[in-house]
Amino acid sequence: NAGVTQTPKFRILKIGQSMTLQCAQDMNHNYMYWYRQDPGMGLKLIYYSVGAGITDKGEVPNGYNVSRSTTEDFPLRLELAAPSQTSVYFCASSQGTTDTQYFGPGTRLTVL
Amino acid sequence: RKEVEQDPGPFNVPEGATVAFNCTYSNSASQSFFWYRQDCRKEPKLLMSVYSSGNEDGRFTAQLNRASQYISLLIRDSKLSDSATYLCVVTSAGKLIFGQGTELSVKP
């Protein structure tokens, strides 16, 4: 039981490049989330999903897109990378909306 | 006003000390409360849930005051391994809202 996995662990992008951050969970959780965490700051919700085929915006969705074609996977897409998107990205999943969230190890992204 | 506010610290304490963190929240309709722990450059992990009657887990005690809308975490007999950032988490509109965290550094 791997829990929540994320790839890649680290990535450097040039301004304007695109990439997809991968997230998968094997706990059969319906709810999945993407957060970003800037240095010394709390977690900010980017997007979330309540089940396969259903996604919704969080607090800071601009510049990102998501899809949820299966219960297990919840990729996050950056279309035109900007320096403001330099951050650590965490994916999480939970059984219900107010239940414990389990986090992946994070992806450290730098946009230069 | 932020939905969840914490003193960012850092709190620098010697081993064996007792330290307390407070957290305030703005949504009086919040129903669930948690403390998460985040080690440097790692993912957050659940430390404990916070129940209305207060709850204890070893050296850790969590309290909830709904009237004043604050949550506290007390750590007794601090260990070096307790050094981390402690995140206060509150539910709001069906989502978890994370505070910015309180940094604790326990020194020998």
mmCIF file of C-alpha atoms in Angstrom:
data_model
loop_
_atom_site.group_PDB
_atom_site.id
_atom_site.type_symbol
_atom_site.label_atom_id
_atom_site.label_comp_id
_atom_site.label_asym_id
_atom_site.label_seq_id
_atom_site.Cartn_x
_atom_site.Cartn_y
_atom_site.Cartn_z
ATOM 1 C CA ASN A 1 0.000 0.000 0.000
ATOM 2 C CA ALA A 2 1.965 2.997 -1.302
ATOM 3 C CA GLY A 3 -0.547 5.667 -0.203
ATOM 4 C CA VAL A 4 -0.184 8.828 -2.285
ATOM 5 C CA THR A 5 2.642 8.984 -4.798
ATOM 6 C CA GLN A 6 3.847 11.974 -6.806
ATOM 7 C CA THR A 7 6.223 12.340 -9.718
ATOM 8 C CA PRO A 8 8.566 13.960 -10.409
ATOM 9 C CA LYS A 9 10.213 14.893 -7.094
ATOM 10 C CA PHE A 10 12.031 17.868 -8.593
ATOM 11 C CA ARG A 11 11.719 19.812 -11.816
ATOM 12 C CA ILE A 12 13.173 22.978 -13.321
ATOM 13 C CA LEU A 13 11.169 24.630 -16.079
ATOM 14 C CA LYS A 14 11.828 27.569 -18.325
ATOM 15 C CA ILE A 15 9.238 30.329 -18.578
ATOM 16 C CA GLY A 16 6.521 29.341 -21.011
ATOM 17 C CA GLN A 17 7.151 25.583 -20.851
ATOM 18 C CA SER A 18 4.410 23.147 -19.926
ATOM 19 C CA MET A 19 4.416 20.098 -17.707
ATOM 20 C CA THR A 20 2.175 17.670 -15.900
ATOM 21 C CA LEU A 21 2.616 16.759 -12.263
ATOM 22 C CA GLN A 22 1.454 13.221 -11.620
ATOM 23 C CA CYS A 23 -0.422 12.057 -8.541
ATOM 24 C CA ALA A 24 -1.797 8.628 -7.748
ATOM 25 C CA GLN A 25 -3.384 7.022 -4.682
ATOM 26 C CA ASP A 26 -4.164 3.391 -3.935
ATOM 27 C CA MET A 27 -6.516 3.883 -0.985
ATOM 28 C CA ASN A 28 -9.678 4.062 -3.099
ATOM 29 C CA HIS A 29 -10.342 7.590 -1.869
ATOM 30 C CA ASN A 30 -12.919 9.600 -3.745
ATOM 31 C CA TYR A 31 -11.505 12.973 -2.752
ATOM 32 C CA MET A 32 -8.232 14.276 -4.122
ATOM 33 C CA TYR A 33 -6.555 17.672 -3.833
ATOM 34 C CA TRP A 34 -3.701 19.738 -5.175
ATOM 35 C CA TYR A 35 -1.998 22.306 -2.957
ATOM 36 C CA ARG A 36 0.937 24.605 -3.391
ATOM 37 C CA GLN A 37 3.148 25.750 -0.559
ATOM 38 C CA ASP A 38 5.421 28.745 -0.916
ATOM 39 C CA PRO A 39 8.369 29.174 1.490
ATOM 40 C CA GLY A 40 7.210 30.027 5.014
ATOM 41 C CA MET A 41 3.583 29.936 3.974
ATOM 42 C CA GLY A 42 0.648 27.630 4.487
ATOM 43 C CA LEU A 43 -0.936 25.317 1.964
ATOM 44 C CA LYS A 44 -3.141 26.885 -0.685
ATOM 45 C CA LEU A 45 -5.720 24.742 -2.476
ATOM 46 C CA ILE A 46 -5.375 24.815 -6.261
ATOM 47 C CA TYR A 47 -7.973 22.276 -7.416
ATOM 48 C CA TYR A 48 -9.843 19.392 -5.918
ATOM 49 C CA SER A 49 -11.935 16.457 -7.071
ATOM 50 C CA VAL A 50 -14.806 14.641 -5.371
ATOM 51 C CA GLY A 51 -14.685 11.677 -7.710
ATOM 52 C CA ALA A 52 -13.792 10.492 -11.184
ATOM 53 C CA GLY A 53 -14.951 13.025 -13.764
ATOM 54 C CA ILE A 54 -15.629 15.784 -11.212
ATOM 55 C CA THR A 55 -13.209 18.610 -10.471
ATOM 56 C CA ASP A 56 -13.546 22.077 -8.999
ATOM 57 C CA LYS A 57 -11.423 25.159 -8.417
ATOM 58 C CA GLY A 58 -9.798 25.931 -5.136
ATOM 59 C CA GLU A 59 -8.324 29.175 -3.852
ATOM 60 C CA VAL A 60 -5.563 29.644 -6.484
ATOM 61 C CA PRO A 61 -6.529 27.857 -9.751
ATOM 62 C CA ASN A 62 -5.182 30.356 -12.304
ATOM 63 C CA GLY A 63 -2.467 28.908 -14.516
ATOM 64 C CA TYR A 64 -3.374 25.292 -13.740
ATOM 65 C CA ASN A 65 -5.669 22.594 -15.058
ATOM 66 C CA VAL A 66 -6.648 19.179 -13.765
ATOM 67 C CA SER A 67 -8.444 16.079 -14.893
ATOM 68 C CA ARG A 68 -9.769 13.026 -13.052
ATOM 69 C CA SER A 69 -10.430 10.167 -15.416
ATOM 70 C CA THR A 70 -9.958 7.454 -12.765
ATOM 71 C CA THR A 71 -10.348 7.232 -9.003
ATOM 72 C CA GLU A 72 -6.606 6.642 -8.627
ATOM 73 C CA ASP A 73 -5.067 9.444 -10.687
ATOM 74 C CA PHE A 74 -5.296 13.228 -10.443
ATOM 75 C CA PRO A 75 -2.713 14.974 -12.653
ATOM 76 C CA LEU A 76 -2.059 18.712 -12.479
ATOM 77 C CA ARG A 77 -1.157 20.538 -15.682
ATOM 78 C CA LEU A 78 0.822 23.774 -15.958
ATOM 79 C CA GLU A 79 0.355 25.167 -19.443
ATOM 80 C CA LEU A 80 2.618 28.252 -19.572
ATOM 81 C CA ALA A 81 4.992 28.163 -16.641
ATOM 82 C CA ALA A 82 5.696 31.460 -14.893
ATOM 83 C CA PRO A 83 8.195 32.298 -12.121
ATOM 84 C CA SER A 84 5.249 32.845 -9.757
ATOM 85 C CA GLN A 85 4.551 29.121 -10.020
ATOM 86 C CA THR A 86 7.827 28.250 -8.341
ATOM 87 C CA SER A 87 6.640 26.337 -5.312
ATOM 88 C CA VAL A 88 6.283 22.935 -3.690
ATOM 89 C CA TYR A 89 3.216 21.090 -4.915
ATOM 90 C CA PHE A 90 1.472 18.537 -2.723
ATOM 91 C CA CYS A 91 -1.221 16.130 -3.768
ATOM 92 C CA ALA A 92 -3.527 14.673 -1.113
ATOM 93 C CA SER A 93 -6.467 12.318 -0.853
ATOM 94 C CA SER A 94 -9.153 11.612 1.706
ATOM 95 C CA GLN A 95 -12.151 9.385 2.342
ATOM 96 C CA GLY A 96 -14.512 12.320 2.826
ATOM 97 C CA THR A 97 -14.316 16.098 2.585
ATOM 98 C CA THR A 98 -13.627 16.628 6.276
ATOM 99 C CA ASP A 99 -11.624 13.471 6.926
ATOM 100 C CA THR A 100 -7.901 13.144 7.401
ATOM 101 C CA GLN A 101 -5.996 14.009 4.266
ATOM 102 C CA TYR A 102 -3.033 11.886 3.270
ATOM 103 C CA PHE A 103 -0.307 13.705 1.400
ATOM 104 C CA GLY A 104 2.193 12.692 -1.221
ATOM 105 C CA PRO A 105 5.888 13.578 -0.803
ATOM 106 C CA GLY A 106 5.601 16.685 -2.975
ATOM 107 C CA THR A 107 7.079 18.016 -6.202
ATOM 108 C CA ARG A 108 9.558 20.885 -5.967
ATOM 109 C CA LEU A 109 9.151 23.051 -9.032
ATOM 110 C CA THR A 110 11.371 25.938 -10.052
ATOM 111 C CA VAL A 111 10.499 28.163 -13.009
ATOM 112 C CA LEU A 112 13.370 30.224 -14.369
ATOM 113 C CA ARG B 1 -9.124 38.269 8.362
ATOM 114 C CA LYS B 2 -7.575 34.884 7.544
ATOM 115 C CA GLU B 3 -9.791 31.863 8.066
ATOM 116 C CA VAL B 4 -7.163 30.187 10.225
ATOM 117 C CA GLU B 5 -4.458 32.122 12.050
ATOM 118 C CA GLN B 6 -1.440 30.865 13.909
ATOM 119 C CA ASP B 7 1.563 32.482 15.531
ATOM 120 C CA PRO B 8 4.322 31.611 13.028
ATOM 121 C CA GLY B 9 7.006 31.489 15.724
ATOM 122 C CA PRO B 10 9.631 30.191 15.747
ATOM 123 C CA PHE B 11 9.333 28.813 19.233
ATOM 124 C CA ASN B 12 12.779 27.912 20.521
ATOM 125 C CA VAL B 13 12.606 25.739 23.633
ATOM 126 C CA PRO B 14 15.001 23.480 25.556
ATOM 127 C CA GLU B 15 14.485 19.751 25.758
ATOM 128 C CA GLY B 16 11.999 18.839 28.444
ATOM 129 C CA ALA B 17 10.076 22.109 28.200
ATOM 130 C CA THR B 18 6.335 22.413 27.854
ATOM 131 C CA VAL B 19 5.168 24.469 24.901
ATOM 132 C CA ALA B 20 1.708 25.530 23.774
ATOM 133 C CA PHE B 21 0.458 26.687 20.393
ATOM 134 C CA ASN B 22 -2.781 28.527 19.756
ATOM 135 C CA CYS B 23 -4.820 28.837 16.623
ATOM 136 C CA THR B 24 -7.912 30.921 15.903
ATOM 137 C CA TYR B 25 -10.492 30.335 13.196
ATOM 138 C CA SER B 26 -13.115 32.631 11.726
ATOM 139 C CA ASN B 27 -15.911 30.298 10.599
ATOM 140 C CA SER B 28 -18.168 29.552 13.549
ATOM 141 C CA ALA B 29 -19.785 26.746 11.523
ATOM 142 C CA SER B 30 -16.531 24.742 11.369
ATOM 143 C CA GLN B 31 -17.064 21.217 12.610
ATOM 144 C CA SER B 32 -13.775 19.361 12.378
ATOM 145 C CA PHE B 33 -10.368 20.367 13.664
ATOM 146 C CA PHE B 34 -6.935 18.837 13.351
ATOM 147 C CA TRP B 35 -3.280 19.385 14.085
ATOM 148 C CA TYR B 36 -0.843 18.298 11.387
ATOM 149 C CA ARG B 37 2.919 18.126 11.673
ATOM 150 C CA GLN B 38 5.265 19.049 8.833
ATOM 151 C CA ASP B 39 8.963 18.280 8.963
ATOM 152 C CA CYS B 40 11.345 20.409 6.943
ATOM 153 C CA ARG B 41 10.832 19.864 3.203
ATOM 154 C CA LYS B 42 8.420 16.980 3.824
ATOM 155 C CA GLU B 43 4.703 16.470 3.435
ATOM 156 C CA PRO B 44 2.236 17.310 6.236
ATOM 157 C CA LYS B 45 1.075 14.368 8.345
ATOM 158 C CA LEU B 46 -1.826 14.131 10.746
ATOM 159 C CA LEU B 47 -0.720 14.544 14.364
ATOM 160 C CA MET B 48 -4.127 14.370 15.991
ATOM 161 C CA SER B 49 -7.749 15.284 15.599
ATOM 162 C CA VAL B 50 -9.233 17.769 18.063
ATOM 163 C CA TYR B 51 -12.444 16.821 19.827
ATOM 164 C CA SER B 52 -14.869 19.059 21.680
ATOM 165 C CA SER B 53 -14.039 17.472 25.016
ATOM 166 C CA GLY B 54 -10.312 17.802 24.446
ATOM 167 C CA ASN B 55 -8.057 14.839 23.839
ATOM 168 C CA GLU B 56 -4.645 13.586 24.733
ATOM 169 C CA ASP B 57 -2.145 11.389 22.917
ATOM 170 C CA GLY B 58 0.911 10.718 25.016
ATOM 171 C CA ARG B 59 2.749 14.014 25.503
ATOM 172 C CA PHE B 60 0.329 15.898 23.231
ATOM 173 C CA THR B 61 -2.929 17.483 24.370
ATOM 174 C CA ALA B 62 -5.375 19.257 22.073
ATOM 175 C CA GLN B 63 -8.158 21.535 23.244
ATOM 176 C CA LEU B 64 -11.046 23.200 21.443
ATOM 177 C CA ASN B 65 -12.872 26.318 22.600
ATOM 178 C CA ARG B 66 -15.851 26.817 20.302
ATOM 179 C CA ALA B 67 -17.106 29.942 22.063
ATOM 180 C CA SER B 68 -13.823 31.753 21.472
ATOM 181 C CA GLN B 69 -13.081 29.898 18.229
ATOM 182 C CA TYR B 70 -9.632 28.740 19.090
ATOM 183 C CA ILE B 71 -7.734 25.494 19.243
ATOM 184 C CA SER B 72 -4.629 24.745 21.220
ATOM 185 C CA LEU B 73 -1.886 22.138 21.192
ATOM 186 C CA LEU B 74 0.204 21.464 24.283
ATOM 187 C CA ILE B 75 3.423 19.487 24.062
ATOM 188 C CA ARG B 76 4.902 18.285 27.342
ATOM 189 C CA ASP B 77 8.465 17.102 27.919
ATOM 190 C CA SER B 78 9.645 18.315 24.494
ATOM 191 C CA LYS B 79 12.020 16.075 22.565
ATOM 192 C CA LEU B 80 14.516 17.037 19.896
ATOM 193 C CA SER B 81 12.397 15.020 17.480
ATOM 194 C CA ASP B 82 9.428 17.329 18.105
ATOM 195 C CA SER B 83 11.185 20.038 16.057
ATOM 196 C CA ALA B 84 8.851 20.678 13.131
ATOM 197 C CA THR B 85 6.139 23.019 11.916
ATOM 198 C CA TYR B 86 2.694 22.420 13.406
ATOM 199 C CA LEU B 87 -0.279 23.204 11.197
ATOM 200 C CA CYS B 88 -3.701 24.015 12.551
ATOM 201 C CA VAL B 89 -6.430 22.728 10.229
ATOM 202 C CA VAL B 90 -10.125 23.602 10.279
ATOM 203 C CA THR B 91 -13.008 22.584 8.054
ATOM 204 C CA SER B 92 -14.854 25.328 6.207
ATOM 205 C CA ALA B 93 -17.499 24.881 3.529
ATOM 206 C CA GLY B 94 -16.624 21.205 3.214
ATOM 207 C CA LYS B 95 -12.905 21.758 2.750
ATOM 208 C CA LEU B 96 -9.893 21.709 5.019
ATOM 209 C CA ILE B 97 -8.279 25.092 5.590
ATOM 210 C CA PHE B 98 -4.661 25.048 6.712
ATOM 211 C CA GLY B 99 -3.038 27.652 8.889
ATOM 212 C CA GLN B 100 0.423 28.837 7.917
ATOM 213 C CA GLY B 101 1.988 26.789 10.681
ATOM 214 C CA THR B 102 3.941 27.387 13.874
ATOM 215 C CA GLU B 103 7.604 26.443 13.802
ATOM 216 C CA LEU B 104 9.024 24.666 16.841
ATOM 217 C CA SER B 105 12.718 24.174 17.447
ATOM 218 C CA VAL B 106 13.715 22.053 20.444
ATOM 219 C CA LYS B 107 17.324 22.538 21.526
ATOM 220 C CA PRO B 108 19.528 20.216 23.626
#
